CSV table of C-alpha atoms in Angstrom, one decimal:
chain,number,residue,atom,x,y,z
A,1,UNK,CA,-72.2,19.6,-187.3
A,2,UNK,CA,-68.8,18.2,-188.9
A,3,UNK,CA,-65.7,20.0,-190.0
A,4,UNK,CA,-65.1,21.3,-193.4
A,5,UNK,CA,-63.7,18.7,-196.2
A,6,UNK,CA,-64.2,17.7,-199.8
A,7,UNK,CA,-66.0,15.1,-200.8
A,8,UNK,CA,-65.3,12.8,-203.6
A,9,UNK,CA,-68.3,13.1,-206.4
A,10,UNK,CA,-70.4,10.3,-206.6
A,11,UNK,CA,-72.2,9.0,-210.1
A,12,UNK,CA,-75.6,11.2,-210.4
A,13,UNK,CA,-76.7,13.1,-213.4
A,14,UNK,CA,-76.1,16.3,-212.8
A,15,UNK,CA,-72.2,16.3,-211.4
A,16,UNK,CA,-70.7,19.1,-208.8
A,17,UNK,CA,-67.2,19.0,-210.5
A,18,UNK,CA,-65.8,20.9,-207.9
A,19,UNK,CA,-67.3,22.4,-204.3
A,20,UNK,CA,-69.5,25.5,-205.2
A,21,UNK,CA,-68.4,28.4,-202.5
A,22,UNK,CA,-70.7,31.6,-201.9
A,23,UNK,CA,-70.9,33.9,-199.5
A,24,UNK,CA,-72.6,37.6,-198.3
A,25,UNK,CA,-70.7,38.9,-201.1
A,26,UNK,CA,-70.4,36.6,-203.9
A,27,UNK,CA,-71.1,38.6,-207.2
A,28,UNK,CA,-74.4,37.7,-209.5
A,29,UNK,CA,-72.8,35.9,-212.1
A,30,UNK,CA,-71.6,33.4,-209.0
A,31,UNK,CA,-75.1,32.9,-207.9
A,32,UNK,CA,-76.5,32.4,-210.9
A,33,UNK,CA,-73.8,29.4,-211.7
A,34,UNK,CA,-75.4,28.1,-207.9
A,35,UNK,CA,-79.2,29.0,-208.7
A,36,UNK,CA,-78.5,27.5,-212.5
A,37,UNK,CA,-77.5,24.2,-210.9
A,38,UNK,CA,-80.2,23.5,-208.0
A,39,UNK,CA,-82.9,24.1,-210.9
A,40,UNK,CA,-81.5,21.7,-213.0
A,41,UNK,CA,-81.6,18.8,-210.3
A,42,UNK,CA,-84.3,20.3,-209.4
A,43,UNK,CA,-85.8,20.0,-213.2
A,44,UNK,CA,-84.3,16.2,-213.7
A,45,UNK,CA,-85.5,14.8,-210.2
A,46,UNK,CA,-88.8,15.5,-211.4
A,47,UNK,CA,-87.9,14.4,-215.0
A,48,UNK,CA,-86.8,10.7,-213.2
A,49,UNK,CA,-89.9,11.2,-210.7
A,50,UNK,CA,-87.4,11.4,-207.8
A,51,UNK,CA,-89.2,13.6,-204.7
A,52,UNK,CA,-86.6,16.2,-203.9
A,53,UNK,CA,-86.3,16.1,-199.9
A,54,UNK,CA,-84.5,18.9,-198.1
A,55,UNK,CA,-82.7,16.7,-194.5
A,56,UNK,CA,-82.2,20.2,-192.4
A,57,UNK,CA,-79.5,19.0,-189.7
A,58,UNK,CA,-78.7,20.3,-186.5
A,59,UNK,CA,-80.1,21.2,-182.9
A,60,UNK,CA,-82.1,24.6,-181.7
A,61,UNK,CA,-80.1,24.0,-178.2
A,62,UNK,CA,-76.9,25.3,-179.4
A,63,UNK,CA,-76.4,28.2,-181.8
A,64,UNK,CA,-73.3,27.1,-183.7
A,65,UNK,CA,-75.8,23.8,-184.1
A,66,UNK,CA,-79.0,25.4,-185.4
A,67,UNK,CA,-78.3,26.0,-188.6
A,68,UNK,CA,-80.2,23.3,-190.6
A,69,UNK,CA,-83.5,23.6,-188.2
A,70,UNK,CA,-83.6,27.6,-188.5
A,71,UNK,CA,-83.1,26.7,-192.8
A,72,UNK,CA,-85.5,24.0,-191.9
A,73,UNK,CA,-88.1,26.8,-190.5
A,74,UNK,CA,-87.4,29.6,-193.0
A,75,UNK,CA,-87.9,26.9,-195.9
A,76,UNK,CA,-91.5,25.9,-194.7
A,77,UNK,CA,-92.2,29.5,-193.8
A,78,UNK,CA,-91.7,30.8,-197.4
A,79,UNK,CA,-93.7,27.3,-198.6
A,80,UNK,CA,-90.7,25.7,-200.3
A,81,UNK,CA,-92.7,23.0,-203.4
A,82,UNK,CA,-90.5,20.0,-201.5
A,83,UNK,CA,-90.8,18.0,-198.4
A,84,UNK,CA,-88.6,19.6,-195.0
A,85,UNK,CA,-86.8,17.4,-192.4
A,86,UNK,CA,-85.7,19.2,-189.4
A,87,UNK,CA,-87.1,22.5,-188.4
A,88,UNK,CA,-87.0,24.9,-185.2
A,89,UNK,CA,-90.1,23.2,-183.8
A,90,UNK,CA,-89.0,19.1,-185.1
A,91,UNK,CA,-85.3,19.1,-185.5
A,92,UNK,CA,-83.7,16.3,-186.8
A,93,UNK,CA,-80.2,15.7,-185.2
A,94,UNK,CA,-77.8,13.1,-183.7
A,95,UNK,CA,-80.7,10.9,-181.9
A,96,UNK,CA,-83.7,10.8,-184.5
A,97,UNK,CA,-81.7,11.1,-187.6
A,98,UNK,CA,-81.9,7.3,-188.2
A,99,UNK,CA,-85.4,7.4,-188.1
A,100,UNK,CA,-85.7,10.7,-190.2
A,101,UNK,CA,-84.3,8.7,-193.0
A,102,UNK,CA,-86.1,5.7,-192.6
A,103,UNK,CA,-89.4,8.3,-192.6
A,104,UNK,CA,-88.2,10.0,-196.1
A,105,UNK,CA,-87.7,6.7,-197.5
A,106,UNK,CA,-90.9,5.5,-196.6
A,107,UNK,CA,-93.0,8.3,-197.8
A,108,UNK,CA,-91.1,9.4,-200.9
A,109,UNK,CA,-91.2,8.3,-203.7
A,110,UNK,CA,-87.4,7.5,-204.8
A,111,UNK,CA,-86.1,10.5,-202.7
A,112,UNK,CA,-83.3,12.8,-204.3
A,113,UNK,CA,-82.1,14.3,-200.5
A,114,UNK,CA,-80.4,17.9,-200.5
A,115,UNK,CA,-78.6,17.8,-196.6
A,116,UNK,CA,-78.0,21.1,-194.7
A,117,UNK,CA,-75.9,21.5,-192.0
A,118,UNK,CA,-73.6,23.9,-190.1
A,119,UNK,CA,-69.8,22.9,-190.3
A,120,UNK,CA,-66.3,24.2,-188.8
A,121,UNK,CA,-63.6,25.0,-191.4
A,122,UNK,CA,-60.9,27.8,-190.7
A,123,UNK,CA,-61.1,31.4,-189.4
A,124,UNK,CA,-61.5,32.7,-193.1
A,125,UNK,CA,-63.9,30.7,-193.8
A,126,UNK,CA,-66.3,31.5,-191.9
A,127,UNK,CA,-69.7,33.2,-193.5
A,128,UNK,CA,-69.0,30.7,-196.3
A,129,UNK,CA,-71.2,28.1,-197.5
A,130,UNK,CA,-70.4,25.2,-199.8
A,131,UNK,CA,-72.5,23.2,-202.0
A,132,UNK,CA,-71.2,19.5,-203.4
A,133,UNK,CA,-72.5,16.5,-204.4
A,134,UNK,CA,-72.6,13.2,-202.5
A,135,UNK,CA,-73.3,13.3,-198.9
A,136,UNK,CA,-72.4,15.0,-196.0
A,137,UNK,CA,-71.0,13.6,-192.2
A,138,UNK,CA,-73.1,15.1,-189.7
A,139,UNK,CA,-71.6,15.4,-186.4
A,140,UNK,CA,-68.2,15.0,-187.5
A,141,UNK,CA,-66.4,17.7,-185.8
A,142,UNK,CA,-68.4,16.3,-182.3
A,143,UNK,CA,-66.8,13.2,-183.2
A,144,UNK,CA,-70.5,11.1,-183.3
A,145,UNK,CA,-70.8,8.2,-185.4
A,146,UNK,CA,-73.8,9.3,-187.9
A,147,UNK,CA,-74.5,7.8,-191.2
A,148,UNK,CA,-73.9,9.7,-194.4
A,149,UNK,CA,-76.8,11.3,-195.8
A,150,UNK,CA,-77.5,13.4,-199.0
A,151,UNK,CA,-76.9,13.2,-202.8
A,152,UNK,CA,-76.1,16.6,-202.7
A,153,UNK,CA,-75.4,18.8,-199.6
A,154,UNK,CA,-75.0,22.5,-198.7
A,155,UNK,CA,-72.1,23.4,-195.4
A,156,UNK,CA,-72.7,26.8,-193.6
A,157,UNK,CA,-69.2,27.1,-192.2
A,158,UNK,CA,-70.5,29.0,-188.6
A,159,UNK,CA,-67.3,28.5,-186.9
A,160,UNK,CA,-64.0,27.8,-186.6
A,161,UNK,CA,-61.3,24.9,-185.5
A,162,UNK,CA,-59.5,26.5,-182.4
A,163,UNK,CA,-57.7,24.9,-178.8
A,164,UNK,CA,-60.4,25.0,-176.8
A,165,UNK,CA,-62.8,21.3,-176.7
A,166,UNK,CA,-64.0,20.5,-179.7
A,167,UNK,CA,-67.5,20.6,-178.3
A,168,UNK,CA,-66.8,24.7,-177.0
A,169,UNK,CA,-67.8,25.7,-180.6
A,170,UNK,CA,-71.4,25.5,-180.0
A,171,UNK,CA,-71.3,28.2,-177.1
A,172,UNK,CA,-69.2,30.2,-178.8
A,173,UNK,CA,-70.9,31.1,-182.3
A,174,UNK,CA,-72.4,34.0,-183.1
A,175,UNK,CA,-76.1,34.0,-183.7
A,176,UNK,CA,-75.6,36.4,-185.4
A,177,UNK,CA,-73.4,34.5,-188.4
A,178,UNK,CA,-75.6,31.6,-188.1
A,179,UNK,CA,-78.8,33.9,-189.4
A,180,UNK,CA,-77.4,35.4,-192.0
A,181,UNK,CA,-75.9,31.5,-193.0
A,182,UNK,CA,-79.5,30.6,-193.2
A,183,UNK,CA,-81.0,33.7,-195.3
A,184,UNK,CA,-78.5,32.8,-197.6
A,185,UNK,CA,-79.1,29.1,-198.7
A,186,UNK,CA,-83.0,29.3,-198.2
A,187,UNK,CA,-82.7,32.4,-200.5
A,188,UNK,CA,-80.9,30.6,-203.0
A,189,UNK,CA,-83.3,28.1,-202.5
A,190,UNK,CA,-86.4,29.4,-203.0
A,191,UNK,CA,-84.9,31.2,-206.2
A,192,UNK,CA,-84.2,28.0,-207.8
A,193,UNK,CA,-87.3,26.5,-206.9
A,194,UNK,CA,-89.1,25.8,-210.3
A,195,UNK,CA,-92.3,24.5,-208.6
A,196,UNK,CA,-92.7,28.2,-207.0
């Protein structure tokens, strides 16, 4: 879990010039810009023989923290062509995540790593996901020191910033918001999937 920023883009062929937003609502011709992208690195991982690896972050003990394990599930469920980290049942978060990585470089050939995980941004924001290239901060807003991880990365924003302790958040997201988070990005997913 970390709060919502921009990254700066990092050198990889197929650039995210700017932070791709979608939500419950975004119109086709949005989607299809998001779809249109995840095939094509999709279509030159496999032209550079780079295993696409999907890291699904997070924890099934909190709600506002189980977003990357229930996209995790849902991926694996629906028999995504590429290799999960972190479902419901092995979630990868805060103390295994080191060794997550260490697994997918070990048994990957050159892995091209798509990270999921929940985020905070503001009260508007939330329903919102963002996908970016370069690498993603997990727990961030819990203010852990994690490594970076992913070449490209998907946000769902499941909450917001607000007074209470920065650690409240997790009790008080809906589960409600964090189901119809994960619908979304394994749907837009499995649609851009060109080994289905």
């Amino acid at each position: 879990m970390h709060t919502f920023r921009k990254y700066k883009n990092s050198h990889l062929q197929v650039p995210v010039k700017a932070p791709l937003h979608f939500n419950e609502e975004t119109g086709n011709a949005e989607r299809a810009v998001l779809t249109a992208k995840l095939k094509t690195i999709f279509s030159e991982a496999k032209e550079q023989q780079r295993a696409v690896v999907f890291l699904c972050i997070g924890s099934d003990r909190y709600i506002g923290d189980s977003l990357g394990p229930l996209i995790g599930s849902m991926l694996v469920e629906n028999g995504v062509s590429h290799p999960v980290y972190g479902t419901l049942e092995e979630p990868v978060h805060a103390f295994n995540l080191k060794n997550a990585l260490k697994d997918i470089q070990k048994k990957n050939s050159n892995p091209l790593v798509i990270s999921i995980d929940a985020s905070l941004g503001t009260k508007e924001q939330v329903g919102d996901v963002l996908f970016n290239e370069g690498p993603l901060v997990p727990g961030k807003a819990l203010e852990k020191m994690l490594p970076e991880v992913g070449d490209y990365h998907f946000q769902g924003i499941v909450n917001y910033l607000d007074p209470l302790p920065s650690s409240q958040f997790l009790n008080d997201t809906r589960l409600h918001t964090v189901m119809k988070l994960a619908k979304l990005i394994t749907q837009f997913i499995l649609d851009s999937d060109n080994e289905q």
